[in-house]
PDB file of C-alpha atoms in Angstrom:
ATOM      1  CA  UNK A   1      24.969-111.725-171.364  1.00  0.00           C
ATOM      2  CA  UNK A   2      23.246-108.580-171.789  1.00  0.00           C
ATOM      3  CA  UNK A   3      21.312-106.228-169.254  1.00  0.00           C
ATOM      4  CA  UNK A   4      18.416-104.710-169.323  1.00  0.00           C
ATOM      5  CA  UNK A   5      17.969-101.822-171.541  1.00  0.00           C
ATOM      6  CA  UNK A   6      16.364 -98.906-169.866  1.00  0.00           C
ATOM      7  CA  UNK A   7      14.470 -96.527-172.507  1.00  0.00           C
ATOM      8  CA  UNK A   8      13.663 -92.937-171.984  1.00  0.00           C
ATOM      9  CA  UNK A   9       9.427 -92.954-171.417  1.00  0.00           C
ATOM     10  CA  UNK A  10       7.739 -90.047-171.782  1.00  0.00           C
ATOM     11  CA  UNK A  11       6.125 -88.382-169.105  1.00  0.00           C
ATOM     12  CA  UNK A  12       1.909 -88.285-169.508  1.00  0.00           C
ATOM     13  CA  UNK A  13       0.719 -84.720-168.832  1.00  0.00           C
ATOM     14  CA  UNK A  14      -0.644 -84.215-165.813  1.00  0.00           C
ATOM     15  CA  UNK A  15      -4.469 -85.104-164.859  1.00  0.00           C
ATOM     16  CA  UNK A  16      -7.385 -82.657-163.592  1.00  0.00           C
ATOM     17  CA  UNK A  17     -10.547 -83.689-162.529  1.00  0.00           C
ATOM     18  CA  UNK A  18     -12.058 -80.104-164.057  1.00  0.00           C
ATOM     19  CA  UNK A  19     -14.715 -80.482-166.650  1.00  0.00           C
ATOM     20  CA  UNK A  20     -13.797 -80.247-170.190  1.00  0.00           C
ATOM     21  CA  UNK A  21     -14.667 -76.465-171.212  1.00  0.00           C
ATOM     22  CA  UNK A  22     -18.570 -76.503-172.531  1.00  0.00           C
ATOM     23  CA  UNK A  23     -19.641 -74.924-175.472  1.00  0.00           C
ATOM     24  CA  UNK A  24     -21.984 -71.426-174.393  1.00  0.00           C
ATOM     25  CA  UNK A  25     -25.075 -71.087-176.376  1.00  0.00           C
ATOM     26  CA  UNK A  26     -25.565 -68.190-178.763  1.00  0.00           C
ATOM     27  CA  UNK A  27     -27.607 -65.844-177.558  1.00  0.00           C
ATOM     28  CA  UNK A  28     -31.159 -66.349-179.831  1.00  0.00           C
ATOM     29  CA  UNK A  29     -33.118 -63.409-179.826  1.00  0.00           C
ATOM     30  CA  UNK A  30     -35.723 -62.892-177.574  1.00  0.00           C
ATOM     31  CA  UNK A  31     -33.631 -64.034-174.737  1.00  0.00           C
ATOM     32  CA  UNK A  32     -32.886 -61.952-172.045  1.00  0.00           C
ATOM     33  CA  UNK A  33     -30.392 -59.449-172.727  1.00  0.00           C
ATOM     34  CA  UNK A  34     -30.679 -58.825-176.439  1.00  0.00           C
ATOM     35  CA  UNK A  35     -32.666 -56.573-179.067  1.00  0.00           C
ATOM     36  CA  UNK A  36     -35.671 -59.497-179.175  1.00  0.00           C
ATOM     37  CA  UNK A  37     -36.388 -59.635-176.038  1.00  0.00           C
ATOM     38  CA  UNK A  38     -36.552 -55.709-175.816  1.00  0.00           C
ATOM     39  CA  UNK A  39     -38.573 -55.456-178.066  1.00  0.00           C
ATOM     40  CA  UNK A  40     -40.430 -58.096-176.638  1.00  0.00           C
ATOM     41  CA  UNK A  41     -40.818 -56.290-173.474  1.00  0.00           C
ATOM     42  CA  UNK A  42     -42.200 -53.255-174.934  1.00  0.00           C
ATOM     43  CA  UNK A  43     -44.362 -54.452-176.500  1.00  0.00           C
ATOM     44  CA  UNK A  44     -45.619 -56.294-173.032  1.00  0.00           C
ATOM     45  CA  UNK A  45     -45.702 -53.154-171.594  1.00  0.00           C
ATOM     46  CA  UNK A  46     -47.231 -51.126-174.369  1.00  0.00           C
ATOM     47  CA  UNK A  47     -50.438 -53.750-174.680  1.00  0.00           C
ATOM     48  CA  UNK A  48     -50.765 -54.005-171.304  1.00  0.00           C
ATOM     49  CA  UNK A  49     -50.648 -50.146-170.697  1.00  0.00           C
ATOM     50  CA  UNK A  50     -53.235 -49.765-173.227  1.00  0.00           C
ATOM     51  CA  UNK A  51     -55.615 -52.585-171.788  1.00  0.00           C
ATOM     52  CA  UNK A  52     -54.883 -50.813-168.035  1.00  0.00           C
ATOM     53  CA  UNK A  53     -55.791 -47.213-169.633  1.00  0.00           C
ATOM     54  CA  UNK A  54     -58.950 -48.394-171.668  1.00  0.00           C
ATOM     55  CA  UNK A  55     -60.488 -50.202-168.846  1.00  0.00           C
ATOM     56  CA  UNK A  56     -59.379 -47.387-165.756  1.00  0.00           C
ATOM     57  CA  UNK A  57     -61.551 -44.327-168.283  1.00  0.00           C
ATOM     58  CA  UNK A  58     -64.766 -46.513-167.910  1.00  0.00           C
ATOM     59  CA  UNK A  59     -66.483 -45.630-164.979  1.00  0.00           C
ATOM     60  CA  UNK A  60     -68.410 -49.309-164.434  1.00  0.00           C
ATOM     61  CA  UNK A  61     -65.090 -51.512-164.549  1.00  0.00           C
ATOM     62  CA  UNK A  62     -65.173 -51.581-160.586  1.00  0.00           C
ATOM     63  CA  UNK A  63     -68.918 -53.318-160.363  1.00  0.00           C
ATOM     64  CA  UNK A  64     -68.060 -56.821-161.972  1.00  0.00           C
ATOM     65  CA  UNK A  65     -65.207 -58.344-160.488  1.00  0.00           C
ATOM     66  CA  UNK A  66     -63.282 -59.883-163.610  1.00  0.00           C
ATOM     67  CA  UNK A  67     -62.694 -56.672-164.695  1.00  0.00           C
ATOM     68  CA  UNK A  68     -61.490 -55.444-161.666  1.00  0.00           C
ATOM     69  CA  UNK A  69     -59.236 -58.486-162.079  1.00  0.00           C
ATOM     70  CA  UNK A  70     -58.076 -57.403-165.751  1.00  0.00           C
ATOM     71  CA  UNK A  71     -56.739 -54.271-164.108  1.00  0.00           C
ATOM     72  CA  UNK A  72     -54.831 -55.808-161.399  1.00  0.00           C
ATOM     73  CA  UNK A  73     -53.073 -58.522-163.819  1.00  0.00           C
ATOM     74  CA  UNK A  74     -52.279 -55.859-166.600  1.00  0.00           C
ATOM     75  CA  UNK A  75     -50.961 -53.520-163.800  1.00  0.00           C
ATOM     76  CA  UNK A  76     -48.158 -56.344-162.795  1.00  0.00           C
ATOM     77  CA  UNK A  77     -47.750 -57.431-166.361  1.00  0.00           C
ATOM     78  CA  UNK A  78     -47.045 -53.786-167.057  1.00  0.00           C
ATOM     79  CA  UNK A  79     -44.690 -53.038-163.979  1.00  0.00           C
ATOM     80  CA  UNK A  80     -42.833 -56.168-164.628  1.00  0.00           C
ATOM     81  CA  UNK A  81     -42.321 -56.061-168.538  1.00  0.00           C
ATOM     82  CA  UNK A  82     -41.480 -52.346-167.798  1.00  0.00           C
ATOM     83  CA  UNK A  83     -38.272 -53.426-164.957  1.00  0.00           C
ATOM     84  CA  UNK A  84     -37.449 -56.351-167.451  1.00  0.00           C
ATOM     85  CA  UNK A  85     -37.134 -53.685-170.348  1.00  0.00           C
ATOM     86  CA  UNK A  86     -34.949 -51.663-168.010  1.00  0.00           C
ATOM     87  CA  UNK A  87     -32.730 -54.382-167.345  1.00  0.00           C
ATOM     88  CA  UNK A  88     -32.613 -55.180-171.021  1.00  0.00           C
ATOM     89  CA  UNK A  89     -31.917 -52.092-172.185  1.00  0.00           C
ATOM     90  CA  UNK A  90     -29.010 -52.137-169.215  1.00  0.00           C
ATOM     91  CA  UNK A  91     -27.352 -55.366-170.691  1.00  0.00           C
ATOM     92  CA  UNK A  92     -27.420 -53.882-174.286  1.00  0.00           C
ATOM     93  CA  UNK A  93     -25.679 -50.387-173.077  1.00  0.00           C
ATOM     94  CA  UNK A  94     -22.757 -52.523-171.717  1.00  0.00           C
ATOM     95  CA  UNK A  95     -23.067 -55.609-174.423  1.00  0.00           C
ATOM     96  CA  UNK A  96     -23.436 -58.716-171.563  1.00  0.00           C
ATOM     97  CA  UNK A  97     -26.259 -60.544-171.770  1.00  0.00           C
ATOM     98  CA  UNK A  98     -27.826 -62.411-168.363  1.00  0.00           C
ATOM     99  CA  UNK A  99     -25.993 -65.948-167.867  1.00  0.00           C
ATOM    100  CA  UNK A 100     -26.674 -66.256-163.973  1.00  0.00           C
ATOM    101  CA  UNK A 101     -28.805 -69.463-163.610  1.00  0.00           C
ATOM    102  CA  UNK A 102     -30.707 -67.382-160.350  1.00  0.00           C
ATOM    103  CA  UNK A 103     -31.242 -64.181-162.804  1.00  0.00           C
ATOM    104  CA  UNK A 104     -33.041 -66.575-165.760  1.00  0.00           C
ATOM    105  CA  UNK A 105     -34.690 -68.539-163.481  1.00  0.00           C
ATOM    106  CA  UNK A 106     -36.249 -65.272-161.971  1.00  0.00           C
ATOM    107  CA  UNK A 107     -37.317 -64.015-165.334  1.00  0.00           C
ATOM    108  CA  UNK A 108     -38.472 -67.418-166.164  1.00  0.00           C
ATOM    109  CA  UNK A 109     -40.493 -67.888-163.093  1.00  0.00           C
ATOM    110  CA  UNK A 110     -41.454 -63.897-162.746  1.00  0.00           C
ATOM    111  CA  UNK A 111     -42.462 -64.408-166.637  1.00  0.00           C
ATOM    112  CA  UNK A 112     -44.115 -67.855-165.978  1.00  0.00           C
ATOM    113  CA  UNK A 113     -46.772 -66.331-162.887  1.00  0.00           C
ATOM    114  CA  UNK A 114     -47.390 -62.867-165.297  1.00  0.00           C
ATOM    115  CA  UNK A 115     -48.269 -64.662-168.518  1.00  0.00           C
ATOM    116  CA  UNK A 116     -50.921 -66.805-166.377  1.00  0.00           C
ATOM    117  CA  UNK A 117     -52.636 -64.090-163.898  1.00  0.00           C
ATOM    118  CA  UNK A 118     -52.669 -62.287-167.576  1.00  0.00           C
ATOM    119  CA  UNK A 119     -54.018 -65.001-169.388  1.00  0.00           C
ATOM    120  CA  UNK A 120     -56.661 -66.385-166.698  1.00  0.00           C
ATOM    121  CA  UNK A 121     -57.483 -62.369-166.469  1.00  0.00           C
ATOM    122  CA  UNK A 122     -58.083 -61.984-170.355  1.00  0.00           C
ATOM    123  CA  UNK A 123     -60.429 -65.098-170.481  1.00  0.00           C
ATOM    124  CA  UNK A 124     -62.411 -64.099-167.431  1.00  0.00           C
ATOM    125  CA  UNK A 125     -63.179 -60.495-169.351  1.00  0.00           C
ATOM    126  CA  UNK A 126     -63.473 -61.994-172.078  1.00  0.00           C
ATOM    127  CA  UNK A 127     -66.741 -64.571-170.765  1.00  0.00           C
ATOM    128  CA  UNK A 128     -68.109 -61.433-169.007  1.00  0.00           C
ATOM    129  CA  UNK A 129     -67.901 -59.141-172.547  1.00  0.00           C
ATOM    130  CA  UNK A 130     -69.404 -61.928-174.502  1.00  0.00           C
ATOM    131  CA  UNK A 131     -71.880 -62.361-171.113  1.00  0.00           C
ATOM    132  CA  UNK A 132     -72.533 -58.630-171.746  1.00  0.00           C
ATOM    133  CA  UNK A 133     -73.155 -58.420-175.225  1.00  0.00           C
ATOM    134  CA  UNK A 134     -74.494 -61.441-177.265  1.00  0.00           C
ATOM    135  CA  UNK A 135     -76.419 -63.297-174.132  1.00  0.00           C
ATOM    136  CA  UNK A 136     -77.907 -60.232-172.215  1.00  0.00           C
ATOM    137  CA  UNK A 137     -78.015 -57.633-174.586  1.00  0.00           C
ATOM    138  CA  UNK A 138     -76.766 -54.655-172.747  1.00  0.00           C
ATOM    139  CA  UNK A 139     -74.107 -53.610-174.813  1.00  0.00           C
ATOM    140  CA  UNK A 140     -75.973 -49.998-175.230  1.00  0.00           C
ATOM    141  CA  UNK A 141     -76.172 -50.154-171.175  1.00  0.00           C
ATOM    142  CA  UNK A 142     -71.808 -50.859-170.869  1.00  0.00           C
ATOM    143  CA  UNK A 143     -69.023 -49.939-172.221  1.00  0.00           C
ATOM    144  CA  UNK A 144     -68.550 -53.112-174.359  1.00  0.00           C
ATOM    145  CA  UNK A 145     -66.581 -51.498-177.034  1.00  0.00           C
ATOM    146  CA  UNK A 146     -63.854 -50.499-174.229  1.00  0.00           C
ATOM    147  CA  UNK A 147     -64.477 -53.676-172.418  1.00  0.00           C
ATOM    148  CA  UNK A 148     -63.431 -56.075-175.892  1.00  0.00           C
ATOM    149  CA  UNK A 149     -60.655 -53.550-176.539  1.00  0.00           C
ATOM    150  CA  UNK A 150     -58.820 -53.987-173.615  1.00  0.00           C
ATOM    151  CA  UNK A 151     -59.637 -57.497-173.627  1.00  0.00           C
ATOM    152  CA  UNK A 152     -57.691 -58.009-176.939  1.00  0.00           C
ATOM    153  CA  UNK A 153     -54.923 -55.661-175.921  1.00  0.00           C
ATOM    154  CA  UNK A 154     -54.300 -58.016-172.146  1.00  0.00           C
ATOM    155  CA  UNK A 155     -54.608 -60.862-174.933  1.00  0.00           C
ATOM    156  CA  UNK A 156     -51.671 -59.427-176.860  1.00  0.00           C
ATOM    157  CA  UNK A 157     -49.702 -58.574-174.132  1.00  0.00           C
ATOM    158  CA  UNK A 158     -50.296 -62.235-173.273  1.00  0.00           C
ATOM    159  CA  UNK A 159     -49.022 -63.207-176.845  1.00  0.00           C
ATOM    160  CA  UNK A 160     -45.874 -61.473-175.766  1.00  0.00           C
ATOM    161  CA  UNK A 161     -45.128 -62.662-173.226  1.00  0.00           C
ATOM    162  CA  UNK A 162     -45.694 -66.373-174.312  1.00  0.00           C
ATOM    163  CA  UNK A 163     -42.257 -66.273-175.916  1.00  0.00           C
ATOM    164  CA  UNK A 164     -40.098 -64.523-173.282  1.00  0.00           C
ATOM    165  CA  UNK A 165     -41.014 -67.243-171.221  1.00  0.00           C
ATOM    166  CA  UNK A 166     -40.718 -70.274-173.328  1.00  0.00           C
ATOM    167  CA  UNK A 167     -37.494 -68.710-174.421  1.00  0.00           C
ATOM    168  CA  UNK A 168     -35.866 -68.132-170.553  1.00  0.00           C
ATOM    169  CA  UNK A 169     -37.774 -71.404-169.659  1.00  0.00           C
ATOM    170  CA  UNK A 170     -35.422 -73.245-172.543  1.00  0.00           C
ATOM    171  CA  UNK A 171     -32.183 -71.055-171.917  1.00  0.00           C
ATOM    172  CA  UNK A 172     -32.311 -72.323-168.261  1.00  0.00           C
ATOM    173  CA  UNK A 173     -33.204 -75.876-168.904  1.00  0.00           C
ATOM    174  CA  UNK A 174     -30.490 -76.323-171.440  1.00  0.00           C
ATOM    175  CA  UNK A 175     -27.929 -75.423-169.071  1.00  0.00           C
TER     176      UNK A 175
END
């Protein structure tokens, strides 16, 4: 008779319940953190400086209240795009760019309210310039030329910031 042969079986490699490593996304410019979304932010602040400086030097702004409006949204939009700037201009002097979920979701939500109070700002001046101009005729009265100026520069400031949040928006939904 023979007995049972007994073969040498290979031991399986230990098992972890740890996630398999995920792949990071590249940074895409305009995210927070890089050259884009520097350049991004100054140009937030820039547009929105100008549209707070061209309506502040008119001395009527203060009598109809979407303009008084106007000044209050470009002031945020131009504090906050300034403080993002900062903090961009931090991550590029020591080459990290933002990953925390809580520091994208505050420059997606912080970008999310300024792009709106902007927006809904822009389109209120905008109805009273247009009010002003073609439907009572008072444009020699005002300051319209001042008034559509810094309407189109809180516009462009708007356009600005359109993609820094769309951008932080997608980083922190794709995560």
């Amino acid at each position: 008779m023979s007995g049972p042969a007994v073969h040498p079986v290979e031991v399986p490699p230990p098992t972890t319940d740890a996630a398999p490593p995920t792949v990071r996304m590249k940074d895409v410019q305009g995210m927070a953190g890089t050259t884009g979304a520097l350049f991004l932010r100054l140009c937030q602040f820039v547009f929105a400086a100008v549209s707070l400086c061209v309506m502040a030097t008119t001395s009527d702004f203060p009598s109809v209240t979407a303009f008084r409006y106007l000044v209050a949204a470009v002031g945020l939009q131009s504090l906050w795009s300034l403080s993002l700037a900062l903090a961009d201009v931090y991550a590029l002097l020591v080459r990290r760019s933002f990953r925390s979920t809580g520091v994208v979701s505050l420059f997606a939500i912080g970008d999310g309210i300024t792009s709106t109070l902007t927006f809904a700002a822009a389109c209120a001046s905008a109805g009273i310039t247009v009010l002003i101009g073609n439907d009572l005729d008072k444009c020699n009265l005002n300051h319209c030329t001042r008034f559509i100026s810094a309407t189109a520069m809180a516009f462009l400031s708007w356009f600005a910031v359109s993609p820094s949040f769309l951008l932080n928006f997608w980083s922190l939904a794709s995560r």
